[in-house]
Structures are given as C-alpha cells and as structure tokens.
XYZ file of C-alpha atoms in Angstrom:
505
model
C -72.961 164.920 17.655
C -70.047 163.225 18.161
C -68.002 166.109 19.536
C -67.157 166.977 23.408
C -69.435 169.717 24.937
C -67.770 172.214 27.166
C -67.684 169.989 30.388
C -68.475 166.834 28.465
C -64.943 165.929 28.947
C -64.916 165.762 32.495
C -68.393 163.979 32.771
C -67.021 160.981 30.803
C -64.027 160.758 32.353
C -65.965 160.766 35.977
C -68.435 157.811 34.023
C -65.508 155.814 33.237
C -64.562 156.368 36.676
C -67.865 155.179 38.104
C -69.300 151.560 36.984
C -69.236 148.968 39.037
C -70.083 149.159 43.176
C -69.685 147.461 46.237
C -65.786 146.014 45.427
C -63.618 145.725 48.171
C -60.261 147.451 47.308
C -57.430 144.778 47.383
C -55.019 145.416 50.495
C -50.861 145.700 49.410
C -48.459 147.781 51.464
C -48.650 150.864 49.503
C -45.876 153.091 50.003
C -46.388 156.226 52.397
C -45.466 158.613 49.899
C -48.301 158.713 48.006
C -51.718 159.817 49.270
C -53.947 156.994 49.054
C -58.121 157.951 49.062
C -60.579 155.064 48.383
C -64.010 155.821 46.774
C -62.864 159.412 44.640
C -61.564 159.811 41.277
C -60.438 163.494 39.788
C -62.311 165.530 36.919
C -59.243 165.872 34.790
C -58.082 164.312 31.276
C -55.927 161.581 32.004
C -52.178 161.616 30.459
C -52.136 157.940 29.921
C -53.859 154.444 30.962
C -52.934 151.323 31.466
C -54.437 147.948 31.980
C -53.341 145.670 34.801
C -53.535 141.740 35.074
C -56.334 140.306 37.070
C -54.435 140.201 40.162
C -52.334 142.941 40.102
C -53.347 145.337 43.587
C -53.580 148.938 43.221
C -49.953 149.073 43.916
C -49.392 148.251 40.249
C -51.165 150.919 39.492
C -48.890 153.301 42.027
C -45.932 151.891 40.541
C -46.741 152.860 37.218
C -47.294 156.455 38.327
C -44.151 156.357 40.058
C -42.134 155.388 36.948
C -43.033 158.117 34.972
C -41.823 161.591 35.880
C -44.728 162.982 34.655
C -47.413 161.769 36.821
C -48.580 163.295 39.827
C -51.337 161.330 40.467
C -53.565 158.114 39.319
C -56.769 156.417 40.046
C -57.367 152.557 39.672
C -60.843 150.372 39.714
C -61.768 147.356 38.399
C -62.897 146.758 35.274
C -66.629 145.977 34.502
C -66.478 142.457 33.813
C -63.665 142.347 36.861
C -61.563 140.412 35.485
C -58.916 143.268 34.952
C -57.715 146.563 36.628
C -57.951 150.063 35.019
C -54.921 152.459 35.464
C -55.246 155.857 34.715
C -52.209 158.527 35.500
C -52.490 161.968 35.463
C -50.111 164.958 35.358
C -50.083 168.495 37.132
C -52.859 169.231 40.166
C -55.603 166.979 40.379
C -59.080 167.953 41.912
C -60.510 164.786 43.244
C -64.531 164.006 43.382
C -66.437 161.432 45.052
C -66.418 158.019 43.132
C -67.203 154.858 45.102
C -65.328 152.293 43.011
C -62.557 153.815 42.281
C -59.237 154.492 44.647
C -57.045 157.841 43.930
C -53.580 158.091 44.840
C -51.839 161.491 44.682
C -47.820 161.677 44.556
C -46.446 163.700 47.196
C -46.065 167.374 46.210
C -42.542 168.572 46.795
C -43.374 172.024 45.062
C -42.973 174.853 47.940
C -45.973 176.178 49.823
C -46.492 179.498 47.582
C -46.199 177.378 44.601
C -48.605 175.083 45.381
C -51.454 177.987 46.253
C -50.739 179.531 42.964
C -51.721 176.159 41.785
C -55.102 176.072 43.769
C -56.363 179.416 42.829
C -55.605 178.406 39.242
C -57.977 175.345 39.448
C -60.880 177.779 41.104
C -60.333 179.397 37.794
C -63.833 179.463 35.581
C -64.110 178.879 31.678
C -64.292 182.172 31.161
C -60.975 183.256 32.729
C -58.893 180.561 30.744
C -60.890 181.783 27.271
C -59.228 184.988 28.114
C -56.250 183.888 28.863
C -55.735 182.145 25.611
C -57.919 183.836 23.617
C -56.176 185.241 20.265
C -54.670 188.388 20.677
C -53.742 189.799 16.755
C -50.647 191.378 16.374
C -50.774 191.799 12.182
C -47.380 190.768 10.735
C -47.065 188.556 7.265
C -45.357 184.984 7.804
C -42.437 183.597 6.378
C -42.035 180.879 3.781
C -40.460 178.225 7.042
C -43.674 179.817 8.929
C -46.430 178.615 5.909
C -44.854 175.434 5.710
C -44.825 175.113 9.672
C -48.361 175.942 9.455
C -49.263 173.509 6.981
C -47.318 170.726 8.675
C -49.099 171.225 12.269
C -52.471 171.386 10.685
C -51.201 168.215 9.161
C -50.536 166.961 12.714
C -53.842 168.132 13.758
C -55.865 166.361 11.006
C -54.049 163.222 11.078
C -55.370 161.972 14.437
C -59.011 161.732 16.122
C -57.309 163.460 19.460
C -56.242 167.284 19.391
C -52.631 167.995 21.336
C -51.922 170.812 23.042
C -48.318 170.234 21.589
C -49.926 171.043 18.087
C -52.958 173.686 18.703
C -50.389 175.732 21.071
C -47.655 176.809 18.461
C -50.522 176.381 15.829
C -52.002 179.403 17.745
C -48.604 181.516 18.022
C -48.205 181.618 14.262
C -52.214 182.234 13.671
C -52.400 184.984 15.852
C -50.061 186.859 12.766
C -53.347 187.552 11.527
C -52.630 184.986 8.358
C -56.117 183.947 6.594
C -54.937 180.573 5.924
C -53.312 180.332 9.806
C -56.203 181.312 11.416
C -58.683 179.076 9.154
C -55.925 176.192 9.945
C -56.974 176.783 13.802
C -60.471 176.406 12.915
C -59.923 173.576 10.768
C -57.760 171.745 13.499
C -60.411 172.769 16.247
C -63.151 171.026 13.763
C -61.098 168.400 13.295
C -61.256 165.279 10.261
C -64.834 164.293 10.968
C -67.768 166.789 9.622
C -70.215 165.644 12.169
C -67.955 166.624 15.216
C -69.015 170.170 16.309
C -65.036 170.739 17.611
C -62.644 168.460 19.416
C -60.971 169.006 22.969
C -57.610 169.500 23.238
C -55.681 166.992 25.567
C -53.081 167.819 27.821
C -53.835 171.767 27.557
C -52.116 173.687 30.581
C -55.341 175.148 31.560
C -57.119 174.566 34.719
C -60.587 174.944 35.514
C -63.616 174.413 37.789
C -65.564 173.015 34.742
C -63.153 171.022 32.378
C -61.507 172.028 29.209
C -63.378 174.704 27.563
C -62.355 173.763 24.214
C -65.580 174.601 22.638
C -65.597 178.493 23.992
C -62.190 178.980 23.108
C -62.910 177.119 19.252
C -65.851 179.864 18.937
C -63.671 182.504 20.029
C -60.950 182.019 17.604
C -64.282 181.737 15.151
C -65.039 185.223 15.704
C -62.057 186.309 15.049
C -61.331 184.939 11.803
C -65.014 185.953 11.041
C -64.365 189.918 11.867
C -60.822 189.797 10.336
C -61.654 187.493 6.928
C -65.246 186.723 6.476
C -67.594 184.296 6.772
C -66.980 180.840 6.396
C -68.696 177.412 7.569
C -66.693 175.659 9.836
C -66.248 179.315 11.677
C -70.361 179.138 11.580
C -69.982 175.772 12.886
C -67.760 177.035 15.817
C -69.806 179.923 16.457
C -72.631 178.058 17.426
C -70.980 177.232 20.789
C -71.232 181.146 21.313
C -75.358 181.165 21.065
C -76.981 183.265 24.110
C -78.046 179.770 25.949
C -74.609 178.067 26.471
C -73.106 177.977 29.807
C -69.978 178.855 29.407
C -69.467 182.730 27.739
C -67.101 182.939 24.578
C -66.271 186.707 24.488
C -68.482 186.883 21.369
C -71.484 188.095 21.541
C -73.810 187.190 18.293
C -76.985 189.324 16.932
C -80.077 187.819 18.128
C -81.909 185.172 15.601
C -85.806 184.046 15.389
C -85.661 180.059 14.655
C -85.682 180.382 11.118
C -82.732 182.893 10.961
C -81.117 180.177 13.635
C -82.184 177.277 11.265
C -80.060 179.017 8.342
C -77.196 179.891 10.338
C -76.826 176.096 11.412
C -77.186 174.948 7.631
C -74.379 177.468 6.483
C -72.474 175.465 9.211
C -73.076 172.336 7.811
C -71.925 173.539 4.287
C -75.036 174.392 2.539
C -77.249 177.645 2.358
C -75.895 180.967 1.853
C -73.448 183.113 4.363
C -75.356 185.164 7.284
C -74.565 188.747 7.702
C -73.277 188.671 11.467
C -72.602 191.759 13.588
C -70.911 190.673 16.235
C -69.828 191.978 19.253
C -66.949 191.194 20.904
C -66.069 191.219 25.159
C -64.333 189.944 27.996
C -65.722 186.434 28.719
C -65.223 186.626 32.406
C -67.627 188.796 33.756
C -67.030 188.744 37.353
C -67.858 185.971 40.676
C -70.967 187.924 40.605
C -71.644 186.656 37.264
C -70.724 183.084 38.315
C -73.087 183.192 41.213
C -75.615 184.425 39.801
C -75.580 181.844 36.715
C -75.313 179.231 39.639
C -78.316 180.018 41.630
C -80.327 180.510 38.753
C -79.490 176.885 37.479
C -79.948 175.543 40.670
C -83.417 177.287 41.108
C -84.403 175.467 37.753
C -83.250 172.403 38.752
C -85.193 172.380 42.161
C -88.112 174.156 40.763
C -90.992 171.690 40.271
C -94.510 170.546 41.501
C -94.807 167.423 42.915
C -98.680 167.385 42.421
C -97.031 167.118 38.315
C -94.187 166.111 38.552
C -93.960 164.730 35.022
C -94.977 167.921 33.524
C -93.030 170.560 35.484
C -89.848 167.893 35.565
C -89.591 167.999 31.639
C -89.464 172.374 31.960
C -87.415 172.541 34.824
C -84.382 169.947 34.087
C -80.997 170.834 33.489
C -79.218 170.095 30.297
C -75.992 167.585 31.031
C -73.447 170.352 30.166
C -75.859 173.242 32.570
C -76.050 169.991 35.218
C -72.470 169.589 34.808
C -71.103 173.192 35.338
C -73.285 172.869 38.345
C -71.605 170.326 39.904
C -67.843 171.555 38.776
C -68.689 174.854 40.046
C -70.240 173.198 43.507
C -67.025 171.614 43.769
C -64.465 174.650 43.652
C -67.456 176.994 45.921
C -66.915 174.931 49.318
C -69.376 177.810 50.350
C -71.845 176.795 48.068
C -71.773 173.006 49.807
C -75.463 173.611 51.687
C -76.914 174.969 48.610
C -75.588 172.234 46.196
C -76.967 169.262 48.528
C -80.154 170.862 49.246
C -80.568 171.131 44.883
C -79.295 167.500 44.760
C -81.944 166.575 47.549
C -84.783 167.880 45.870
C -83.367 166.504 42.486
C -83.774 163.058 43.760
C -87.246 164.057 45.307
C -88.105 164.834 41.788
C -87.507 161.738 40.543
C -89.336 160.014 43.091
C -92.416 162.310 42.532
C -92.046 161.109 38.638
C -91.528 157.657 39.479
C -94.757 157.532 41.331
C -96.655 159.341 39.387
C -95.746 157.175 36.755
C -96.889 154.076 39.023
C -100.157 156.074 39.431
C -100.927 156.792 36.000
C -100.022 152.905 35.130
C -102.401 151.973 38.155
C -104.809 154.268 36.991
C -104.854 152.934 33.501
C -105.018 149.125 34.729
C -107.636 149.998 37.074
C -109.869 151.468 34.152
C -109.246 148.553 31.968
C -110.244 146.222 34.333
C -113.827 148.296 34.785
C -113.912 147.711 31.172
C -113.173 144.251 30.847
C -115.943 143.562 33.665
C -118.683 145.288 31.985
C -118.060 143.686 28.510
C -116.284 140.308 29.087
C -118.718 137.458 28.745
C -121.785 139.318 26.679
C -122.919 138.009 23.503
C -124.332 141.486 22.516
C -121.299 143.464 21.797
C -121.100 145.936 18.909
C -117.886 146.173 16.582
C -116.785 149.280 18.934
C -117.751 147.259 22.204
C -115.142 144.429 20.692
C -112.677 147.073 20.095
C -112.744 148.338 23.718
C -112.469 145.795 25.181
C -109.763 144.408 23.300
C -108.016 147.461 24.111
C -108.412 146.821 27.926
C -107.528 143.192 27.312
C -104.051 144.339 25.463
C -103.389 146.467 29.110
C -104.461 144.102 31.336
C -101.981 141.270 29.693
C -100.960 138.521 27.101
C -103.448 136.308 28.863
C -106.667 138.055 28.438
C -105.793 138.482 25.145
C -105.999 134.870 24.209
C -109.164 134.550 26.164
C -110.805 136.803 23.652
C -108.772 135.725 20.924
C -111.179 132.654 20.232
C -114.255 134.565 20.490
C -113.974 137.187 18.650
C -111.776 138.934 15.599
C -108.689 140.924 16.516
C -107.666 144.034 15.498
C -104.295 145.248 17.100
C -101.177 143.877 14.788
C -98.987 142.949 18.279
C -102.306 141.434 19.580
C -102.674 138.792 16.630
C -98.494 138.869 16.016
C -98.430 137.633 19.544
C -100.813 135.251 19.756
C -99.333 133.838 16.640
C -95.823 133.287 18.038
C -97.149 131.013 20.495
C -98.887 129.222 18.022
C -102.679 130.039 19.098
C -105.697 128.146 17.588
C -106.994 131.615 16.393
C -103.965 132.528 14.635
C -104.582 131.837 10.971
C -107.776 133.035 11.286
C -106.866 136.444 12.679
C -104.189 136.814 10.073
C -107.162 136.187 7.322
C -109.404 138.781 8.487
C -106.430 141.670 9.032
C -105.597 140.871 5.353
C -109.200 141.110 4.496
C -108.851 144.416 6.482
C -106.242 145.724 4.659
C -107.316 144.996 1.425
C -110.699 146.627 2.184
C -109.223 149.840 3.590
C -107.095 149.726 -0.060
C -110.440 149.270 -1.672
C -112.141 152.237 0.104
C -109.007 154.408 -0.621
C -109.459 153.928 -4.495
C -113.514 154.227 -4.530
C -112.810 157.609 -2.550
C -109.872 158.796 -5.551
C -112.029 157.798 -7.984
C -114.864 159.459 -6.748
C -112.985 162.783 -6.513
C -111.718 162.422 -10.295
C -114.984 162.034 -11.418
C -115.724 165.005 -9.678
C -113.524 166.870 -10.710
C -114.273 165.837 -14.098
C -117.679 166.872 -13.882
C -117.055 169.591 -12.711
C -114.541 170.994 -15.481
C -117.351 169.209 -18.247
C -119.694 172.429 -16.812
C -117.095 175.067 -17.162
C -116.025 174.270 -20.468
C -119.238 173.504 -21.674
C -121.994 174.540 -19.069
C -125.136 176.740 -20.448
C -125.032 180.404 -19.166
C -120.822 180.786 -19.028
C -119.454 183.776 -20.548
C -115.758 184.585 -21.472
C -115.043 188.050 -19.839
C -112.204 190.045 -21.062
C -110.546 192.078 -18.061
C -108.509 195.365 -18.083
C -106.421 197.435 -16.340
C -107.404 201.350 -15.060
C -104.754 202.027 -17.954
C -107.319 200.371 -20.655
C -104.716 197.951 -20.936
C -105.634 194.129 -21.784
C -104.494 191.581 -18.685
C -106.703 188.110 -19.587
C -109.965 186.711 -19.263
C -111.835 184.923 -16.998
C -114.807 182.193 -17.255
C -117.533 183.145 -15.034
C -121.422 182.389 -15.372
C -123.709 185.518 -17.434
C -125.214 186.219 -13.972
C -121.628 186.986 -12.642
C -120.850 189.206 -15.229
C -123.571 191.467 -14.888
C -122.453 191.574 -11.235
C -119.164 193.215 -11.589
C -120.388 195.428 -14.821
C -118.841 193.264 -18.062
C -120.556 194.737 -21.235
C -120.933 192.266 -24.472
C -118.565 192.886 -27.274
C-alpha cells in the first residue's frame, strides 16, 4: 500500500531527515534569535521546503524561516549527493529528535509562559485523545442547496490533489457532521482519496498535536463507523474500517465483532470493491482509555521487542519483532515519557544485541554449511568411482564452496545446476556447449517420461472403464428409497449385489 500508516508520517519525515553522516555543518554568524541545535531534526509534517544552492550555509535556510510569518522553526542538511542543501520550515511547536546530519533551528517563542505550557501538554497528547477531539459528533439537521454545492466543491478540492489539506477536510467535516449521506460518504471519499490502492491519506497541516504523528488513519476509520451505523455498509467505509482491527496501535473508538481469517479475508475484499457487504455490529467508545492504557500498551511492546533467545536468535527474532508503525509508537511515545528514558534505552540495547545474535548466527550457519561442503568435496573430489548421486553431491558442495571449484569439476563430469552451467558459460568454459547438450537432453527426457506416465494412466483408465461396461459378472442394480420410491442404479459386480440384498427382476 501506498497509503501513510498511523505514524508512518513521522517516520519518513525523520528518514528524509537522516541520510548522509559525518558532514561538518558550515559555520555563518547565525543570528541569536533563533535556537540553533546541530545533529536533531523534529517529528512533524513540514509546511514547506526549499532547496538551497551548493554553497548557501544554514543561514539561508534561517532566513527563509524568518521571511515567512508562519514558520517557527526549520531544519537544514545536505543533500545526498551534497551538492545541494535541503530546507524544510515548519509551523506551530516543534518536538525535536536526535538526527546526526541534520541542524534544527527554532524561532524564538514570544508567546507568554502559560501559553506556551498549554502548548507542551498538547504535544504529550496520544492518538487517541486527538481522535476524540475531532471525532464526528452528529447533530441531525438537512443541508441547504449553497451547503450541497459547498460539499461537492470541497470534495472536489479533496480529489483533485495527491495531498489532503486540513483547509479542505476541516469545513468538509463541519457540514458532514449534519448527518448528510452524501456529506459523510464525501469525508470518506476525501479520506480515501483518488488512488484505489491507498488505504487513506494524511491530512497536512492539521492543528493536532501528538506524541505519535498524525493519526489520520484512526480518525478516517472513525468517521467510517459512523457513516456505517448511520447509512450502511459501503466499501471504501470497509476499507477505512480496517485501520480499526483489534491489532492496530492506535484505538479508533470503534470497536468491530471479532472475525476468523476467512470472515477477515471477505471483509478486506468488500473493501476492495468485490464480494458481498458484512453484517457488522459494532461497538462504539472513547478511544482514549487512560495513561494506564498507554503504559501498559508500552511495556508490553517493549517486552516483545526485547524478548528473544540468543541461543536462536533467528527464530525467536522473526516472533518477537515489532511492526514499523508498533516500533514507531514506541519511540514517539519514549520521546514525550522522559520517565520512560531507562526503559526505552535498555529495549533499544537489547534490540541491537538482537541483531548481533542474528548476524552471527547467520555467520555460523554459513560457516557451518562451508565447513560441511568442504568434508564433502574431500571425500569425493578426485575418485573415478562416483555414482550419479555421488556427482550430484558433490557438485552441490562445489556450487557452496565457489565459482572455482565449479569449473574444476566442470571438465570431468556433467552438470546439473542451471546457474552452475549458465555460469560457466558466461566465461566462456571449454565444457560449456557440452553441458548445455546434456541439460537439453535432460529436459527433453523428463518431457518424455511425463507423457509415457499420462499415457500410461489413460490406458488405465481405459481399461479399466472396458471392464465396467463390459466385464463378465456386472449387474445393473436398481436402488430405492424407504418410500419404495425409484432414485437410480448402480453398476456393481453379482457378488456385490448379493451383499447388500438386490433381488433379480
């Protein structure tokens, strides 16, 4: 899918943040005013970017920020190829994160002190608390004839661009919270967006702040729910809902009946416009259930994530690892829980121990296979008595040990893997043509022994349907219901029908 997940916003926007390492930020006399931090970036969406010349110091960057009334804030980095700077500026409170590359500035805030606390708690806010916030709440009342058209022009808006703004999807909202079918199915439409392979789109520049990003998706499958209760199904609200399943991170408020796979399956297909419309009872609550809640969701990702045996590392790595959006509400979560700091870098400690444990295992289990083909290889190599299997295995330990044992055996005797005899025929190998005979040979053998073996089953078959139709000893045995009543016959041999009690007519 194409589509954001719920944090996947602020993941890419760290990514783009984080490339290239090791640059040395350029020095210019930045002005005091600003708050200048090398190595972090911030986990918002950006309100605008810019591209600066190859020289140009972060100051341009600063300067750019300071033009426009809007910005509050910007970060700057070179690009990958270095050649050019990357200006990002951002508007309202920022929460910066570590990013080595990258240099943050922050405007001075002039707001008063209470003002800018107010702001603070709001960023602690989770998911949850801004679905509630701006969740629908239905106040029934028909629309006017400027209202239907004002509908039809924002969803319009909405449709017309691969980037949803909170300019169109907040008054789109007002009018749909009337109650109007074709309103609230222009909500859904505009969180779906133009493209039917995007699950829903995020909404830039949205007022709400957040620990863990834009929850566009949670507040698209609550507005889903609604329209589903109020009107009916309907497959993009399907489509929407999905982001409400029991295993998402982030709560929606709707709570949907529970589904074995195949009742899952068909939801999902409904969603993608085929299949027929689920009966859904759903259930509908607060999506903020409390810090409790939070915390507890926390330490039970982080237990999965540091949960693992080194002694298999591969195997208990593959259960126990985080999905990017559970790995990413993690982090944002880490970030706004200063009291959570030990916890978080004692998870991210034995994260990285986990990868270690499956990077050497997998240096064990290649060492382990290299050491076995090269037990083979000195048991067969050189003997003039090997069977067809003996040449197979130890072509198989030739193709681990390397290209060059291959071709030592490639003279002596026929091979049999299609990369063995491709290779040794890109390099233009004595044995090549011959190799390439006998796989054809192969081939048309195995094509050979297919059609003896179909023909050998018709014939069969044949034979055997010659015997029933015309076999001595087979009897044609009228059956009947308890009711006397006639339902076929049935060919069995005269032995047969004595068995189950047939009487001749």
């Amino acid at each position: 899918m194409r589509g954001l997940t719920i944090t996947g916003l602020m993941v890419a926007l760290v990514a783009l943040a984080v490339t290239t390492a090791g640059y040395r930020v350029l020095a210019a006399p930045l002005q005091q005013t600003f708050d200048i931090r090398p190595g972090f970036a911030v986990t918002q969406s950006y309100l605008v970017s810019h591209e600066t010349g190859p020289n140009e110091p972060v100051s341009a960057c600063q300067a750019r920020c300071e033009s426009d009334r809007r910005c509050s804030a910007f970060t700057w980095r070179l690009s990958a190829s270095r050649q050019t700077g990357l200006c990002y500026l951002y508007a309202g409170g920022v929460t910066p994160v570590a990013a080595p590359t990258v240099t943050l500035g922050i405007a001075p805030d002039l707001t008063p002190p209470a003002v800018r606390e107010a702001r603070r708690i709001r960023a602690q806010r989770s998911p949850e608390e801004v679905i509630d916030l701006h969740a629908p709440r239905i106040r029934p009342r028909s629309l006017s004839v400027a209202e239907r058209s004002q509908v039809q022009s924002l969803l319009a808006a909405a449709m017309s661009s691969n980037d949803l703004q909170w300019s169109v999807m907040e008054p789109l909202m007002a009018l749909a919270e009337s109650g109007d079918r074709a309103a609230m199915h222009a909500v859904l439409t505009a969180f779906r967006g133009p493209q039917r392979d995007v699950v829903y789109r995020g909404v830039w520049h949205a007022p709400w702040e957040s620990f863990a990003g834009q929850p566009a998706a949670t507040l698209a499958g609550r507005w889903a729910g609604e329209y589903w209760r109020r009107h009916g199904a309907d497959p993009i609200a399907a489509s929407l809902l999905a982001n409400c399943f029991e295993n998402t991170v982030v709560h929606c408020g709707v709570v949907l009946p529970e589904m074995d796979s195949r009742q899952r399956s068909a939801f999902l297909q409904y969603g993608r416009g085929s299949g027929r419309a689920p009966r859904l009872n759903l259930t509908f609550e607060p999506a903020y259930r409390g810090e409790a809640a939070l915390r507890a969701r926390y330490d039970e990702l982080v237990a999965r994530r540091t949960a693992f045996d080194p002694l298999s590392a591969v195997r208990a790595a593959s259960y126990s690892r985080l999905r990017p959006d559970e790995a990413a509400w993690v982090d944002a979560y880490a970030a706004a829980r200063p009291e959570v700091a030990e916890i978080q870098q004692a998870s991210i400690e034995a994260e990285a121990a986990r990868i270690e444990a499956e990077r050497r295992q997998l240096l064990a289990n290649v060492a382990n296979g290299r050491e076995r083909a090269e037990a083979v290889w000195s048991r067969f190599w050189g003997r003039t008595d090997l069977t067809d299997a003996d040449e197979g295995t130890l072509e198989a330990a030739a193709t681990v040990l390397g290209d060059d044992y291959v071709l030592r055996i490639a003279s002596l005797q026929t091979l049999r893997f299609d990369s063995n005899i491709d290779m040794v025929c890109s390099i233009g190998h004595a044995s090549c043509e011959r190799n390439r005979t006998a796989r054809t040979a192969r081939a048309s053998s195995l094509q050979a022994e297919i059609r003896q073996s179909v023909d050998t089953a018709a014939a069969r078959q044949a034979a055997v349907a010659a015997a029933m139709g015309a076999g001595p000893g087979l009897v044609e045995v009228r059956r009947y219901d308890r009711g006397g009543n006639f339902i076929g016959t049935t060919t069995m041999t005269a032995t047969q029908a004595e068995i189950v009690g047939a009487r001749p007519e």
